[in-house]
């Protein structure tokens, strides 16, 4: 039987990442609302620039919640036996509980959207269209990703092994592993399915 706990602190990337990513956006649905001269501007996907930031980089001027270390608590019960010096069998069952998983997570589009006052780089349409989209509940995100600590997960599984010595120079072995679908445990900030 074994029990252990392990921790991983947030990395420099988890805390201080600050990069821009191109996210192609299909704006062709706007074509019927535009004057004919402006319709070619939405014929091809628009290369929207979105930002991915670490937890120490403010989003829309607001600081983020600091990351804490993630941890795993692991339990295992295993048995190994050898029969007649030629055959060895093993079986193990484990449960791993992971807490505060540091996860690169998409943010809601309306958390830090582009606006008419701050339109995306290369925006091909009048900035007022961004205001109309926002009034309809459609937002183009300026900051789209960050790192968050998400709630606990439980992993569990079984492992079986079989080894057989055929001769001094030849052996055969087989093993089987099964892992259950991770279980999302209750938490105020749960891991997302």
mmCIF file of C-alpha atoms in Angstrom:
data_model
loop_
_atom_site.group_PDB
_atom_site.id
_atom_site.type_symbol
_atom_site.label_atom_id
_atom_site.label_comp_id
_atom_site.label_asym_id
_atom_site.label_seq_id
_atom_site.Cartn_x
_atom_site.Cartn_y
_atom_site.Cartn_z
ATOM 1 C CA UNK A 1 0.000 0.000 0.000
ATOM 2 C CA UNK A 2 1.233 3.500 -0.689
ATOM 3 C CA UNK A 3 0.214 7.082 -0.071
ATOM 4 C CA UNK A 4 1.899 10.216 -1.370
ATOM 5 C CA UNK A 5 1.335 13.908 -1.957
ATOM 6 C CA UNK A 6 3.060 16.016 -4.585
ATOM 7 C CA UNK A 7 2.921 19.680 -5.535
ATOM 8 C CA UNK A 8 3.690 21.813 -8.586
ATOM 9 C CA UNK A 9 4.124 25.561 -8.302
ATOM 10 C CA UNK A 10 2.902 27.863 -11.070
ATOM 11 C CA UNK A 11 5.597 28.400 -13.688
ATOM 12 C CA UNK A 12 6.847 31.694 -15.102
ATOM 13 C CA UNK A 13 4.680 31.011 -18.186
ATOM 14 C CA UNK A 14 1.602 30.340 -16.022
ATOM 15 C CA UNK A 15 2.133 33.702 -14.308
ATOM 16 C CA UNK A 16 3.589 35.995 -16.982
ATOM 17 C CA UNK A 17 2.538 34.707 -20.413
ATOM 18 C CA UNK A 18 1.572 37.600 -22.691
ATOM 19 C CA UNK A 19 1.164 36.597 -26.336
ATOM 20 C CA UNK A 20 -1.083 37.417 -29.265
ATOM 21 C CA UNK A 21 -2.806 34.672 -31.262
ATOM 22 C CA UNK A 22 -4.606 34.949 -34.591
ATOM 23 C CA UNK A 23 -8.119 33.528 -34.398
ATOM 24 C CA UNK A 24 -9.878 33.488 -37.795
ATOM 25 C CA UNK A 25 -13.463 34.784 -37.448
ATOM 26 C CA UNK A 26 -16.176 34.222 -40.047
ATOM 27 C CA UNK A 27 -17.895 37.584 -40.441
ATOM 28 C CA UNK A 28 -19.796 36.617 -43.599
ATOM 29 C CA UNK A 29 -23.084 36.623 -41.638
ATOM 30 C CA UNK A 30 -22.782 40.419 -41.488
ATOM 31 C CA UNK A 31 -22.805 40.778 -45.292
ATOM 32 C CA UNK A 32 -26.615 41.230 -45.639
ATOM 33 C CA UNK A 33 -26.482 44.081 -43.108
ATOM 34 C CA UNK A 34 -23.738 45.957 -44.955
ATOM 35 C CA UNK A 35 -23.905 48.243 -47.973
ATOM 36 C CA UNK A 36 -22.828 46.407 -51.163
ATOM 37 C CA UNK A 37 -19.506 48.258 -51.287
ATOM 38 C CA UNK A 38 -18.532 46.958 -47.817
ATOM 39 C CA UNK A 39 -19.526 43.306 -48.351
ATOM 40 C CA UNK A 40 -16.168 42.195 -49.813
ATOM 41 C CA UNK A 41 -14.558 43.106 -46.451
ATOM 42 C CA UNK A 42 -16.341 40.150 -44.799
ATOM 43 C CA UNK A 43 -15.991 37.618 -47.636
ATOM 44 C CA UNK A 44 -12.865 36.001 -46.119
ATOM 45 C CA UNK A 45 -12.337 35.099 -42.437
ATOM 46 C CA UNK A 46 -11.023 38.033 -40.410
ATOM 47 C CA UNK A 47 -7.720 37.349 -38.579
ATOM 48 C CA UNK A 48 -8.809 38.482 -35.104
ATOM 49 C CA UNK A 49 -5.914 39.097 -32.716
ATOM 50 C CA UNK A 50 -6.681 37.668 -29.277
ATOM 51 C CA UNK A 51 -4.417 37.722 -26.253
ATOM 52 C CA UNK A 52 -3.431 34.887 -23.976
ATOM 53 C CA UNK A 53 -2.096 36.048 -20.623
ATOM 54 C CA UNK A 54 -0.701 34.591 -17.441
ATOM 55 C CA UNK A 55 -2.328 35.050 -14.061
ATOM 56 C CA UNK A 56 -0.165 38.051 -13.101
ATOM 57 C CA UNK A 57 -1.163 40.059 -16.192
ATOM 58 C CA UNK A 58 -4.261 42.249 -15.644
ATOM 59 C CA UNK A 59 -7.265 41.702 -17.912
ATOM 60 C CA UNK A 60 -9.010 44.885 -19.027
ATOM 61 C CA UNK A 61 -7.191 46.762 -16.252
ATOM 62 C CA UNK A 62 -8.330 44.393 -13.494
ATOM 63 C CA UNK A 63 -5.897 42.122 -11.632
ATOM 64 C CA UNK A 64 -6.541 38.397 -11.739
ATOM 65 C CA UNK A 65 -6.687 36.012 -8.811
ATOM 66 C CA UNK A 66 -3.203 34.650 -8.052
ATOM 67 C CA UNK A 67 -2.534 31.015 -8.881
ATOM 68 C CA UNK A 68 -1.776 28.557 -6.106
ATOM 69 C CA UNK A 69 0.247 25.374 -6.425
ATOM 70 C CA UNK A 70 -1.567 22.352 -7.787
ATOM 71 C CA UNK A 71 -1.358 19.104 -5.856
ATOM 72 C CA UNK A 72 -2.033 15.420 -6.182
ATOM 73 C CA UNK A 73 -2.833 13.014 -3.368
ATOM 74 C CA UNK A 74 -2.282 9.439 -4.502
ATOM 75 C CA UNK A 75 -3.369 6.142 -2.966
ATOM 76 C CA UNK A 76 -2.386 2.726 -4.300
ATOM 77 C CA UNK A 77 -2.913 -0.870 -3.259
ATOM 78 C CA UNK A 78 -0.872 -3.452 -5.152
ATOM 79 C CA UNK A 79 0.029 -7.120 -4.942
ATOM 80 C CA UNK A 80 2.791 -9.063 -6.697
ATOM 81 C CA UNK A 81 3.333 -12.812 -6.444
ATOM 82 C CA UNK A 82 5.743 -15.310 -8.008
ATOM 83 C CA UNK A 83 4.733 -18.927 -8.563
ATOM 84 C CA UNK A 84 7.236 -21.763 -9.100
ATOM 85 C CA UNK A 85 10.014 -19.254 -9.912
ATOM 86 C CA UNK A 86 8.741 -18.876 -13.485
ATOM 87 C CA UNK A 87 5.473 -16.959 -13.249
ATOM 88 C CA UNK A 88 4.975 -13.516 -11.730
ATOM 89 C CA UNK A 89 1.610 -11.786 -11.571
ATOM 90 C CA UNK A 90 0.748 -8.334 -10.324
ATOM 91 C CA UNK A 91 -2.341 -6.261 -9.720
ATOM 92 C CA UNK A 92 -2.731 -2.664 -8.593
ATOM 93 C CA UNK A 93 -5.604 -0.261 -7.934
ATOM 94 C CA UNK A 94 -4.976 3.481 -7.611
ATOM 95 C CA UNK A 95 -6.859 6.691 -6.886
ATOM 96 C CA UNK A 96 -5.346 10.107 -7.594
ATOM 97 C CA UNK A 97 -7.075 13.253 -6.314
ATOM 98 C CA UNK A 98 -5.824 16.387 -8.077
ATOM 99 C CA UNK A 99 -6.507 19.825 -6.543
ATOM 100 C CA UNK A 100 -6.098 23.361 -7.946
ATOM 101 C CA UNK A 101 -5.218 22.166 -11.448
ATOM 102 C CA UNK A 102 -3.352 24.939 -13.287
ATOM 103 C CA UNK A 103 -5.219 24.950 -16.589
ATOM 104 C CA UNK A 104 -4.952 27.091 -19.736
ATOM 105 C CA UNK A 105 -8.580 28.156 -19.960
ATOM 106 C CA UNK A 106 -10.743 30.045 -22.450
ATOM 107 C CA UNK A 107 -12.421 33.129 -21.017
ATOM 108 C CA UNK A 108 -15.959 34.383 -21.675
ATOM 109 C CA UNK A 109 -16.005 36.509 -24.850
ATOM 110 C CA UNK A 110 -17.560 39.429 -22.977
ATOM 111 C CA UNK A 111 -14.878 39.623 -20.240
ATOM 112 C CA UNK A 112 -12.508 41.820 -22.272
ATOM 113 C CA UNK A 113 -14.098 42.454 -25.690
ATOM 114 C CA UNK A 114 -13.024 44.741 -28.474
ATOM 115 C CA UNK A 115 -15.174 47.883 -28.598
ATOM 116 C CA UNK A 116 -15.800 50.767 -30.994
ATOM 117 C CA UNK A 117 -13.259 52.785 -28.978
ATOM 118 C CA UNK A 118 -10.717 49.962 -29.170
ATOM 119 C CA UNK A 119 -11.315 47.982 -32.368
ATOM 120 C CA UNK A 120 -9.196 44.970 -33.391
ATOM 121 C CA UNK A 121 -6.028 45.602 -35.428
ATOM 122 C CA UNK A 122 -6.928 45.669 -39.130
ATOM 123 C CA UNK A 123 -10.688 45.836 -38.468
ATOM 124 C CA UNK A 124 -12.221 46.212 -41.963
ATOM 125 C CA UNK A 125 -15.602 47.638 -40.934
ATOM 126 C CA UNK A 126 -16.795 50.804 -39.192
ATOM 127 C CA UNK A 127 -16.096 50.546 -35.430
ATOM 128 C CA UNK A 128 -19.798 51.183 -34.666
ATOM 129 C CA UNK A 129 -20.535 47.639 -35.864
ATOM 130 C CA UNK A 130 -18.762 46.332 -32.752
ATOM 131 C CA UNK A 131 -21.272 48.283 -30.640
ATOM 132 C CA UNK A 132 -24.196 46.817 -32.601
ATOM 133 C CA UNK A 133 -22.788 43.297 -32.183
ATOM 134 C CA UNK A 134 -22.351 43.829 -28.430
ATOM 135 C CA UNK A 135 -25.968 45.004 -28.118
ATOM 136 C CA UNK A 136 -26.964 41.684 -29.739
ATOM 137 C CA UNK A 137 -24.816 39.731 -27.257
ATOM 138 C CA UNK A 138 -21.990 39.034 -29.731
ATOM 139 C CA UNK A 139 -18.507 39.979 -28.549
ATOM 140 C CA UNK A 140 -15.116 39.691 -30.198
ATOM 141 C CA UNK A 141 -12.713 38.873 -27.362
ATOM 142 C CA UNK A 142 -9.561 40.927 -26.904
ATOM 143 C CA UNK A 143 -8.255 38.627 -24.139
ATOM 144 C CA UNK A 144 -9.388 35.076 -24.748
ATOM 145 C CA UNK A 145 -7.228 32.789 -22.569
ATOM 146 C CA UNK A 146 -5.530 32.705 -19.196
ATOM 147 C CA UNK A 147 -4.362 30.204 -16.577
ATOM 148 C CA UNK A 148 -6.774 29.373 -13.747
ATOM 149 C CA UNK A 149 -6.805 27.003 -10.787
ATOM 150 C CA UNK A 150 -9.740 24.697 -11.422
ATOM 151 C CA UNK A 151 -11.467 22.374 -8.983
ATOM 152 C CA UNK A 152 -10.567 18.850 -8.015
ATOM 153 C CA UNK A 153 -10.498 15.801 -10.258
ATOM 154 C CA UNK A 154 -10.362 12.157 -9.262
ATOM 155 C CA UNK A 155 -8.581 9.612 -11.464
ATOM 156 C CA UNK A 156 -8.701 5.923 -10.684
ATOM 157 C CA UNK A 157 -7.683 2.775 -12.432
ATOM 158 C CA UNK A 158 -6.430 -0.783 -12.413
ATOM 159 C CA UNK A 159 -3.226 -2.364 -13.680
ATOM 160 C CA UNK A 160 -2.549 -6.068 -14.211
ATOM 161 C CA UNK A 161 0.708 -7.734 -15.260
ATOM 162 C CA UNK A 162 1.827 -11.269 -16.118
ATOM 163 C CA UNK A 163 5.417 -12.417 -16.668
ATOM 164 C CA UNK A 164 6.481 -15.949 -17.566
ATOM 165 C CA UNK A 165 10.030 -17.220 -17.966
ATOM 166 C CA UNK A 166 9.936 -19.790 -20.781
ATOM 167 C CA UNK A 167 13.692 -20.508 -20.565
ATOM 168 C CA UNK A 168 16.842 -18.808 -19.311
ATOM 169 C CA UNK A 169 16.989 -16.757 -22.538
ATOM 170 C CA UNK A 170 13.299 -16.225 -23.320
ATOM 171 C CA UNK A 171 10.465 -14.587 -21.395
ATOM 172 C CA UNK A 172 6.930 -13.542 -22.213
ATOM 173 C CA UNK A 173 4.888 -10.828 -20.582
ATOM 174 C CA UNK A 174 1.552 -9.112 -20.867
ATOM 175 C CA UNK A 175 -0.037 -6.220 -19.069
ATOM 176 C CA UNK A 176 -3.343 -4.423 -19.024
ATOM 177 C CA UNK A 177 -4.195 -0.978 -17.739
ATOM 178 C CA UNK A 178 -7.620 0.587 -17.324
ATOM 179 C CA UNK A 179 -8.313 4.164 -16.301
ATOM 180 C CA UNK A 180 -11.801 5.423 -15.498
ATOM 181 C CA UNK A 181 -13.054 8.676 -16.952
ATOM 182 C CA UNK A 182 -11.908 11.396 -14.510
ATOM 183 C CA UNK A 183 -14.591 12.444 -12.033
ATOM 184 C CA UNK A 184 -15.141 16.169 -11.508
ATOM 185 C CA UNK A 185 -15.515 16.702 -7.762
ATOM 186 C CA UNK A 186 -17.648 19.445 -6.222
ATOM 187 C CA UNK A 187 -15.924 22.826 -5.881
ATOM 188 C CA UNK A 188 -16.840 26.537 -6.152
ATOM 189 C CA UNK A 189 -14.508 26.776 -9.199
ATOM 190 C CA UNK A 190 -14.985 23.340 -10.797
ATOM 191 C CA UNK A 191 -12.922 21.756 -13.497
ATOM 192 C CA UNK A 192 -14.753 22.184 -16.777
ATOM 193 C CA UNK A 193 -16.144 19.051 -18.440
#
